[in-house]
Short mmCIF file of C-alpha atoms in Angstrom, two decimals:
data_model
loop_
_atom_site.label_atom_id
_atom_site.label_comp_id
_atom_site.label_asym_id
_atom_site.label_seq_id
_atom_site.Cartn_x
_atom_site.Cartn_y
_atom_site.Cartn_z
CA UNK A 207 29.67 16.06 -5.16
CA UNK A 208 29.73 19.69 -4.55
CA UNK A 209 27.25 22.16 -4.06
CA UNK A 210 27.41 23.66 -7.39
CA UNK A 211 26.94 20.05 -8.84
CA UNK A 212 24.34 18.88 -6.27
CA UNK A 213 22.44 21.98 -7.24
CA UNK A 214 22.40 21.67 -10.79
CA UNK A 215 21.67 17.62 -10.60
CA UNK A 216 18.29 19.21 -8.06
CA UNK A 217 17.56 21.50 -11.14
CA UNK A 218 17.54 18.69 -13.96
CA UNK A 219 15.41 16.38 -11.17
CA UNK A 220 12.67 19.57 -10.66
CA UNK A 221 12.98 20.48 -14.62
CA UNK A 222 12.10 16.47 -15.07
CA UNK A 223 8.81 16.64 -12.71
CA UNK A 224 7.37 20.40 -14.07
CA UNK A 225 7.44 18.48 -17.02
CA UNK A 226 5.58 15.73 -16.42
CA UNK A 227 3.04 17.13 -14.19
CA UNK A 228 2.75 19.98 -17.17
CA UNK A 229 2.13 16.95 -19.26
CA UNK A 230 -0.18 15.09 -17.33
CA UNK A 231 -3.59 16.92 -17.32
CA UNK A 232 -6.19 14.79 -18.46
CA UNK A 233 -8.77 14.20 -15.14
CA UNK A 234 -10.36 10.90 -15.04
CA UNK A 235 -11.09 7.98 -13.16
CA UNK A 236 -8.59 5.35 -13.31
CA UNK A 237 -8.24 1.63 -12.93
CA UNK A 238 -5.24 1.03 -10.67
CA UNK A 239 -4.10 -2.65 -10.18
CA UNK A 240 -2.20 -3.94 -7.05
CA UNK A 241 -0.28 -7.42 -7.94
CA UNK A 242 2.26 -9.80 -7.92
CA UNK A 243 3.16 -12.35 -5.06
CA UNK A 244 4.77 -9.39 -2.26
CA UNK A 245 3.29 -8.31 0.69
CA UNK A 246 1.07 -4.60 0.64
CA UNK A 247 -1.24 -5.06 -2.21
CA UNK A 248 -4.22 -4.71 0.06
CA UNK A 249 -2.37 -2.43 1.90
CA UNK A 250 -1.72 0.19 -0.55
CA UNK A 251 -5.77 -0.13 -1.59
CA UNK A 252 -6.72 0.84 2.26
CA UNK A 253 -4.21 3.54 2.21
CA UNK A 254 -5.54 4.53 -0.89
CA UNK A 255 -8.90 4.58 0.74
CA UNK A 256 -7.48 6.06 3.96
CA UNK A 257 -6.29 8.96 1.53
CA UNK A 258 -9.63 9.74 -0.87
CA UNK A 259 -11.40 9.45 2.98
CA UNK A 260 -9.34 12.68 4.13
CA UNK A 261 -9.96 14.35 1.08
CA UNK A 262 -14.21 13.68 1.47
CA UNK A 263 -14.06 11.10 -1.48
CA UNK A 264 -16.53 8.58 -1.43
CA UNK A 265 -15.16 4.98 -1.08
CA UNK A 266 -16.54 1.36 -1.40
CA UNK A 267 -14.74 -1.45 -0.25
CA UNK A 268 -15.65 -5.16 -1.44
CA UNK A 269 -13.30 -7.79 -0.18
CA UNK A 270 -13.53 -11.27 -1.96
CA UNK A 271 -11.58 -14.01 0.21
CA UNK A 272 -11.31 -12.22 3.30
CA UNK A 273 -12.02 -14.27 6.20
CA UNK A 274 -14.51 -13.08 9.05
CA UNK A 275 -11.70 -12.49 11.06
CA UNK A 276 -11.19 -8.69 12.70
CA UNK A 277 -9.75 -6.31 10.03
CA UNK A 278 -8.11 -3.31 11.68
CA UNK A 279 -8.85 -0.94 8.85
CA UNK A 280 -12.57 -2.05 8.45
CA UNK A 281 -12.56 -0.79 12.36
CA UNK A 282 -11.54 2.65 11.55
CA UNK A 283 -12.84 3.02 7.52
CA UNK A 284 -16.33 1.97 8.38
CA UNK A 285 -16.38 4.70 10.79
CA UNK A 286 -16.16 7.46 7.86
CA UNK A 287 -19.10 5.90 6.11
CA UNK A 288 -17.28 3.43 3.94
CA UNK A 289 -19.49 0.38 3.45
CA UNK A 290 -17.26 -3.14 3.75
CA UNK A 291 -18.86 -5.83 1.94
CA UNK A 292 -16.81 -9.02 2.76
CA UNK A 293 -17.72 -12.47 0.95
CA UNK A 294 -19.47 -14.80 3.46
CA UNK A 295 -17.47 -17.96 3.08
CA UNK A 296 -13.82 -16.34 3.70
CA UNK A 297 -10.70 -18.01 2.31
CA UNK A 298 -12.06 -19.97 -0.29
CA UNK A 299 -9.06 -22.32 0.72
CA UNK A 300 -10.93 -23.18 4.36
CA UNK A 301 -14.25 -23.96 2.23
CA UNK A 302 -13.33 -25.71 -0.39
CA UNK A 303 -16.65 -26.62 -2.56
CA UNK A 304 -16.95 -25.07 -5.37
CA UNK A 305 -20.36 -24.26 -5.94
CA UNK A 306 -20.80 -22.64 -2.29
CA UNK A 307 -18.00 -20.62 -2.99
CA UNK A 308 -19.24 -19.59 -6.71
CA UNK A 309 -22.24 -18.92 -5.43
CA UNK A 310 -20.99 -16.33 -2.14
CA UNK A 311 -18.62 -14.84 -4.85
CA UNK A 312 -21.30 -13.61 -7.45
CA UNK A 313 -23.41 -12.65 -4.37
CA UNK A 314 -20.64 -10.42 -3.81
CA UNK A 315 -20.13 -9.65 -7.34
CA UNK A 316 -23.60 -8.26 -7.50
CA UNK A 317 -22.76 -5.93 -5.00
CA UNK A 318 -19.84 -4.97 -6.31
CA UNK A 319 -21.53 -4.19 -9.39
CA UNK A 320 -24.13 -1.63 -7.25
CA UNK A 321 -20.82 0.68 -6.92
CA UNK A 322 -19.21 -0.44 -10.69
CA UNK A 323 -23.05 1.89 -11.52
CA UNK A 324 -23.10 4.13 -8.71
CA UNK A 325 -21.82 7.94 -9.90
CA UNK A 326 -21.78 8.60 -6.12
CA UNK A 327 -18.47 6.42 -5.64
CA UNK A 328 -15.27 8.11 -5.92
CA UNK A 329 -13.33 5.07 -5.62
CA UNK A 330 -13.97 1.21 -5.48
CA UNK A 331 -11.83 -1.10 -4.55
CA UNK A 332 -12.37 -4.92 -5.48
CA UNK A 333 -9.66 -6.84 -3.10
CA UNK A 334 -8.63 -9.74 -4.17
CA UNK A 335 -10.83 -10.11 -7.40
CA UNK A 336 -8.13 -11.93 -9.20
CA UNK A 337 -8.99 -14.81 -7.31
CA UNK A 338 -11.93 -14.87 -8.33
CA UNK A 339 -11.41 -14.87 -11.62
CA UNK A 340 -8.48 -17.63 -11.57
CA UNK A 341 -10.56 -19.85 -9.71
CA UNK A 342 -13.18 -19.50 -12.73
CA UNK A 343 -15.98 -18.77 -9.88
CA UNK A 344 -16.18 -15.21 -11.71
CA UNK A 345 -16.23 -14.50 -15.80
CA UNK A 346 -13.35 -12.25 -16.83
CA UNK A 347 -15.57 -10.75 -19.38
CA UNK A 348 -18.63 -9.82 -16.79
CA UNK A 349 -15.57 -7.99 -14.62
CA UNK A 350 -14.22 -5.79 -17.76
CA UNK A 351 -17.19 -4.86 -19.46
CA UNK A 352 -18.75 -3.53 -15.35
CA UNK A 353 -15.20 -1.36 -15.49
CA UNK A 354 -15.73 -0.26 -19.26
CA UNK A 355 -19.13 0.92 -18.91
CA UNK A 356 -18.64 2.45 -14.90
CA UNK A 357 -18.99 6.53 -14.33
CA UNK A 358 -15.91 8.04 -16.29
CA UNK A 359 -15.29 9.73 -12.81
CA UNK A 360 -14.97 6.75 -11.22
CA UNK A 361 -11.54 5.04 -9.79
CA UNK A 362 -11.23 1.68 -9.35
CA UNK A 363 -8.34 -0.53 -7.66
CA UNK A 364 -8.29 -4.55 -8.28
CA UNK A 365 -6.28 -6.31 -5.70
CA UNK A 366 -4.74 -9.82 -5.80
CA UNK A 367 -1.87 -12.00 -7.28
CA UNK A 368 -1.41 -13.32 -10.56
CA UNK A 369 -4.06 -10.83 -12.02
CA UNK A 370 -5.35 -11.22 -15.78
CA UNK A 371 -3.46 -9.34 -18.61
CA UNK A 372 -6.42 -8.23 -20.15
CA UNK A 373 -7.54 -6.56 -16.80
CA UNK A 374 -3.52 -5.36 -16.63
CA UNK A 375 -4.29 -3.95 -20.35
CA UNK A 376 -7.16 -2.53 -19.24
CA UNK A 377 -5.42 -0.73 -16.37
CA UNK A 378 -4.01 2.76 -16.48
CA UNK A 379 -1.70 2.29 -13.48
CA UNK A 380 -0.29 -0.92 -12.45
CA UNK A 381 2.23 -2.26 -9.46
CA UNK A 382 3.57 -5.23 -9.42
CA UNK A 383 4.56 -6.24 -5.39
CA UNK A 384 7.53 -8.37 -5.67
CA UNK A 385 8.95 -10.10 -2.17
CA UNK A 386 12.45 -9.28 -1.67
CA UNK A 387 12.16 -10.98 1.59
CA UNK A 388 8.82 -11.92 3.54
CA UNK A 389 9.20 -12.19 7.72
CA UNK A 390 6.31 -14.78 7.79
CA UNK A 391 8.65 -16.89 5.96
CA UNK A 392 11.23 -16.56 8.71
CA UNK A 393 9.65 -17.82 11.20
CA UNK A 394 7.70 -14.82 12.59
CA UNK A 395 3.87 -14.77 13.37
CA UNK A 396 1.47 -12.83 11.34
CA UNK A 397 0.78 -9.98 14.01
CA UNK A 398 -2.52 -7.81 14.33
CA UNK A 399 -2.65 -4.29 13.52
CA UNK A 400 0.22 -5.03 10.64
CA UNK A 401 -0.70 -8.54 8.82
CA UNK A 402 -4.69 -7.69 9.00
CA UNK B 205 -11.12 -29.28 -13.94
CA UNK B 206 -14.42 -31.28 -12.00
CA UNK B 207 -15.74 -30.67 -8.54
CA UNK B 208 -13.07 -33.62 -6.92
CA UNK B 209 -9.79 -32.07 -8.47
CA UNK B 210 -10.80 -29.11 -7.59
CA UNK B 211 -11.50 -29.84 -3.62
CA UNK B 212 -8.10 -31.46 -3.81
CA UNK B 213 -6.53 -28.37 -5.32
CA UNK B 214 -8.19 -26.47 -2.34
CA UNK B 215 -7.37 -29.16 0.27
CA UNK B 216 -3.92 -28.77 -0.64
CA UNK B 217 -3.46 -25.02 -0.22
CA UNK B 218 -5.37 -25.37 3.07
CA UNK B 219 -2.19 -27.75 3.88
CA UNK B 220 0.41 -25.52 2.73
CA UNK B 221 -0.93 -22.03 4.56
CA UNK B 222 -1.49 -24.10 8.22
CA UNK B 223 1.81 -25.31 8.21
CA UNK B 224 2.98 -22.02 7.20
CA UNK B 225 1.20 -20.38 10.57
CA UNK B 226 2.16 -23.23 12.07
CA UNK B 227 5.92 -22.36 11.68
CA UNK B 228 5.39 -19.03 12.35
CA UNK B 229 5.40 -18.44 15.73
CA UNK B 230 7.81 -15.98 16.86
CA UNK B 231 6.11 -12.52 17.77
CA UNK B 232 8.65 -9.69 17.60
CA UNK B 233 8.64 -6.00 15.94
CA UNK B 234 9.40 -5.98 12.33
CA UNK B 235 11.06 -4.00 9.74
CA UNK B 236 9.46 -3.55 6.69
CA UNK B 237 10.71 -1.64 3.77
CA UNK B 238 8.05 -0.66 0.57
CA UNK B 239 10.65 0.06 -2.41
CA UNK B 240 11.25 0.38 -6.19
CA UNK B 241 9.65 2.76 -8.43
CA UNK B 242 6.08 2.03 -8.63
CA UNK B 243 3.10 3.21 -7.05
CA UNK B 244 2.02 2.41 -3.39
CA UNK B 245 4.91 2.24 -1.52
CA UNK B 246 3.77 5.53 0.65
CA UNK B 247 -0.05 4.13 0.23
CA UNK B 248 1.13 0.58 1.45
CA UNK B 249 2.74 2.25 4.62
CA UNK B 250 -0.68 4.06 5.12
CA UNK B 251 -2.81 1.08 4.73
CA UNK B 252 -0.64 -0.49 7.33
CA UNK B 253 -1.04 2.48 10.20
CA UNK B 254 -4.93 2.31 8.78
CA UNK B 255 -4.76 -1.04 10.09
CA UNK B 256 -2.83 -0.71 13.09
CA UNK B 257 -4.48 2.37 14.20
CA UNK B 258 -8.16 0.43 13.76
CA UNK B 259 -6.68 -1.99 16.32
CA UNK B 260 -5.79 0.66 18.94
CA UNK B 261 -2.05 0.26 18.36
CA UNK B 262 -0.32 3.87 18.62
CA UNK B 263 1.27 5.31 15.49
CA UNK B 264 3.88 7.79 14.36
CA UNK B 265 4.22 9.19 10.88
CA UNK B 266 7.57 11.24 9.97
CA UNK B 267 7.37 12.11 6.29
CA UNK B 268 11.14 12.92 4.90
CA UNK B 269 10.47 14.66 1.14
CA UNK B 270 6.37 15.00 0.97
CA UNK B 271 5.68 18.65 0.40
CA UNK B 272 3.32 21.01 2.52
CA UNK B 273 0.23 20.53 0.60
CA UNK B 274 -2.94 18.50 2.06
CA UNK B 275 -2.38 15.38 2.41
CA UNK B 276 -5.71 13.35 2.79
CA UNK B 277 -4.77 10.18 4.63
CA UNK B 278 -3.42 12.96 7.44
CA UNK B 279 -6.59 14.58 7.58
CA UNK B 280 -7.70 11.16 8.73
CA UNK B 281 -5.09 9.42 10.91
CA UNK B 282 -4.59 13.02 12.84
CA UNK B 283 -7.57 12.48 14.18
CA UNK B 284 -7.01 9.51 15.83
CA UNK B 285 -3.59 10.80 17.65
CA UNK B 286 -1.50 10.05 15.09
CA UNK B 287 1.23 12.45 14.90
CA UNK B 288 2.77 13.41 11.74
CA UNK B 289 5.94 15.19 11.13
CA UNK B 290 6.56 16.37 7.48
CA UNK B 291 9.91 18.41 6.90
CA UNK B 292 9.46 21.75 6.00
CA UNK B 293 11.28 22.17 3.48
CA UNK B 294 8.98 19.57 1.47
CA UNK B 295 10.28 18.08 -1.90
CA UNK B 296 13.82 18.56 -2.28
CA UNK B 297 14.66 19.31 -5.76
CA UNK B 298 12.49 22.25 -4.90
CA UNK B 299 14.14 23.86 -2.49
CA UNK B 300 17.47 22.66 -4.28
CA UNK B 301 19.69 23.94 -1.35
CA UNK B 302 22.27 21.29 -0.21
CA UNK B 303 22.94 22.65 2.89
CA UNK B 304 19.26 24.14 3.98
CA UNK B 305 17.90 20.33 3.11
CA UNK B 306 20.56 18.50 5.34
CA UNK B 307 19.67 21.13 8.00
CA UNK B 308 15.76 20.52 7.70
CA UNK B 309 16.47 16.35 7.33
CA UNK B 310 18.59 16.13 10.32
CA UNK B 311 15.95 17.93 12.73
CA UNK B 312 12.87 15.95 10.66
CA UNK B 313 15.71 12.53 11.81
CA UNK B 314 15.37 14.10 15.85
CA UNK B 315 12.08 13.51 15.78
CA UNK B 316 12.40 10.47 14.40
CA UNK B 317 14.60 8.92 16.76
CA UNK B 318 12.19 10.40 19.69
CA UNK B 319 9.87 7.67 18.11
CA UNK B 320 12.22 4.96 17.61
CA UNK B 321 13.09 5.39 21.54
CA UNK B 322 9.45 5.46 22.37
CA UNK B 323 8.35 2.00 23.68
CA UNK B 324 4.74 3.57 23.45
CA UNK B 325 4.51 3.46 19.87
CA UNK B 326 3.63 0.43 18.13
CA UNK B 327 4.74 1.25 14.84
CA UNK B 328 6.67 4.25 12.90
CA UNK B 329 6.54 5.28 9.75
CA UNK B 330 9.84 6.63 7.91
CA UNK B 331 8.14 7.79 4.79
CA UNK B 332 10.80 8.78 2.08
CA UNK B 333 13.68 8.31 3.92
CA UNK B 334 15.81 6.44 1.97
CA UNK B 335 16.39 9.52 -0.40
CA UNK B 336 18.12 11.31 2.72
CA UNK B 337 20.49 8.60 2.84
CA UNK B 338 20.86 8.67 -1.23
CA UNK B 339 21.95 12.77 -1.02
CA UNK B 340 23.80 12.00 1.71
CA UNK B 341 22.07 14.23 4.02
CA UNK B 342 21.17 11.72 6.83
CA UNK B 343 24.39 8.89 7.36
CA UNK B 344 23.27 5.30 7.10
CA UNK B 345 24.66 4.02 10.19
CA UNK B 346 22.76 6.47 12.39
CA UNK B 347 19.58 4.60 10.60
CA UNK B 348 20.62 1.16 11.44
CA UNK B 349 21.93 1.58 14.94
CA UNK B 350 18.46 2.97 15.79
CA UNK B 351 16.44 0.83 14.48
CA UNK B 352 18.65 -2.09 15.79
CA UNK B 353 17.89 -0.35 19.54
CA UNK B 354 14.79 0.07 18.95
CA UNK B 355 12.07 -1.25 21.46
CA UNK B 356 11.87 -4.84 20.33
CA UNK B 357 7.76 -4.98 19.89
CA UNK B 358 8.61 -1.62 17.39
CA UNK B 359 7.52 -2.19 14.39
CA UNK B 360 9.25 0.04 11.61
CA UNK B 361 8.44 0.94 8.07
CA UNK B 362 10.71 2.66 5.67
CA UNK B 363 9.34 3.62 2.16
CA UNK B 364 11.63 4.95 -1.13
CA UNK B 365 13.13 4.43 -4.19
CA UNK B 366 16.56 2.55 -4.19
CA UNK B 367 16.81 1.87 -0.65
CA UNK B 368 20.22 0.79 0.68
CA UNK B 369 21.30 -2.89 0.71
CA UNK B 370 22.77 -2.42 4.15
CA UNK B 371 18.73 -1.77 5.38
CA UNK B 372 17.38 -4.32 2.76
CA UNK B 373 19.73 -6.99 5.40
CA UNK B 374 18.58 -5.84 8.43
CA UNK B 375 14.51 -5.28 7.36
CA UNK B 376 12.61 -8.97 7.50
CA UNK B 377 10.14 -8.08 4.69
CA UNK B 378 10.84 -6.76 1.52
CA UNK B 379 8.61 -5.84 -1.33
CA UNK B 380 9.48 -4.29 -4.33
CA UNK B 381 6.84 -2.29 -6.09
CA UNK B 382 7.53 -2.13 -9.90
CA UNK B 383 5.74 -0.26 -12.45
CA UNK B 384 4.14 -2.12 -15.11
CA UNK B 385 2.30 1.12 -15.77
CA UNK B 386 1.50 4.45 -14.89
CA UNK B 387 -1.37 7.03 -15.36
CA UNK B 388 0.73 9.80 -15.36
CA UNK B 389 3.18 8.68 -17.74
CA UNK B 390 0.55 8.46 -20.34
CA UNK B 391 -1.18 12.24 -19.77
CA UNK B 392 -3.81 11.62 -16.57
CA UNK B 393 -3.42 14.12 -14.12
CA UNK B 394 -2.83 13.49 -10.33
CA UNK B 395 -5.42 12.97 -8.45
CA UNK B 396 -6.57 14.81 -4.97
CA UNK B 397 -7.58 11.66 -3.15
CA UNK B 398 -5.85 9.11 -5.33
CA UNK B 399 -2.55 10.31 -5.61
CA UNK B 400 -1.99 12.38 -2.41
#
């Protein structure tokens, strides 16, 4: 390609995003939903947070199967004033009874709801709700009608695999993580201050 | 499903994820690479140095096409010594100037490989880059051979659309963000604090 070509192809690209951003104008909150069965669905919600954090936004984390295990970005978050609330019982796979773990996950859902009603919160983010919701330890319709009704200013992001199509529906912006490739399946250990 | 099929459910995806750590044993630096053209890939990379940094692991940022306005998760990891390097000339079908961008990629790619030398840094972030390697301004092989030399407890991350199969090889985990929607495809604005 030369330069006269690489230009104009730079033109079309920048013509392409004027347009859309020109386009896009309507400010609201929005529901954004990490899924699918790759790695940095979490992730992306704590850089997410990382990001409204810089900007002064006010963020609320609530983390449903997280174990009590250190969490490297609860270390540094927490220190800008964003409350972690972290469901007692951890990996609902270590626990395994059912009503202990119903009962720690609408505990949490409670609080959960406290930002879902809050004005003051920029942006919530619900990790690994889906869960929650597969596992029938949380009713879907309880979860929608807490994002229909929250301040229009509000964003929320809902973490986890295998998420709901009526929450995807719901959703104004949704990723799907797929795993190309996954290095825990290779043989190498899950490694602080990248895996949690 | 009653209380006893469900315990056994639970029992046996308690199984499956100790083996798994079991297995996984081998502590090394990895290469991870957030693709595809859905939302989070950048975010994802963030969460991770979120992380990392929250564990008092050193991090390095170099940012390949991400324009000179604020940038909120900056605001917040500069603060904890993280550097960041964004080239100047930002977003590329801007500046639309072949031989201006390859100058400005190839000095933003010095830095980089100052980083990827650096056995004090626990992880680096190429944000963007694979669109250097798509216009041809940075070569491939210059990528690989560095991160092959890298210091072996290095961990890398390299974010962008259509990444090269020759890095999709060499990087041990993969994910692929899709789209399944997007706000700003159907009239929401970006977002300060969301979406940069």
């Amino acid at each position: 390609m030369n330069d006269a070509q690489h230009q104009k192809r730079q033109q079309r690209l920048k013509e392409k995003v004027d347009t859309r951003i020109e386009q896009a104008q309507q400010e609201q909150g929005i529901l954004m939903i990490f899924t699918g069965n790759g790695k940095g669905k979490t992730t992306a919600a704590m850089g997410t947070a990382t990001r409204a954090v810089g900007h002064q936004k006010k963020v609320g984390v609530v983390q449903f199967i997280k174990g009590t295990w250190e969490n490297g970005e609860r270390n540094l978050l927490e220190q800008f004033g964003v409350p972690f609330y972290v469901m007692e019982t951890g990996f609902t796979w270590e626990t395994q009874d059912k009503n202990t773990d119903t009962i720690a996950c609408l505990n949490t859902w409670q609080y959960a709801l406290k930002l879902l009603n809050d004005p003051e919160y920029d942006l919530v983010i619900l990790d690994e709700i889906t869960y929650m919701i597969s596992f029938n330890y949380l009713p879907l319709d309880e979860v929608v009608s807490a994002i229909n009704t929250r301040p229009s200013h509000q964003n929320v992001i809902i973490t986890g695999r295998g998420c709901h199509r009526k929450l995807i529906e719901l959703a104004d912006t949704v990723t799907e993580m797929r795993p190309l490739k996954h290095a825990f399946d290779s043989g190498i250990k899950a490694q602080k201050g990248i895996d949690w």
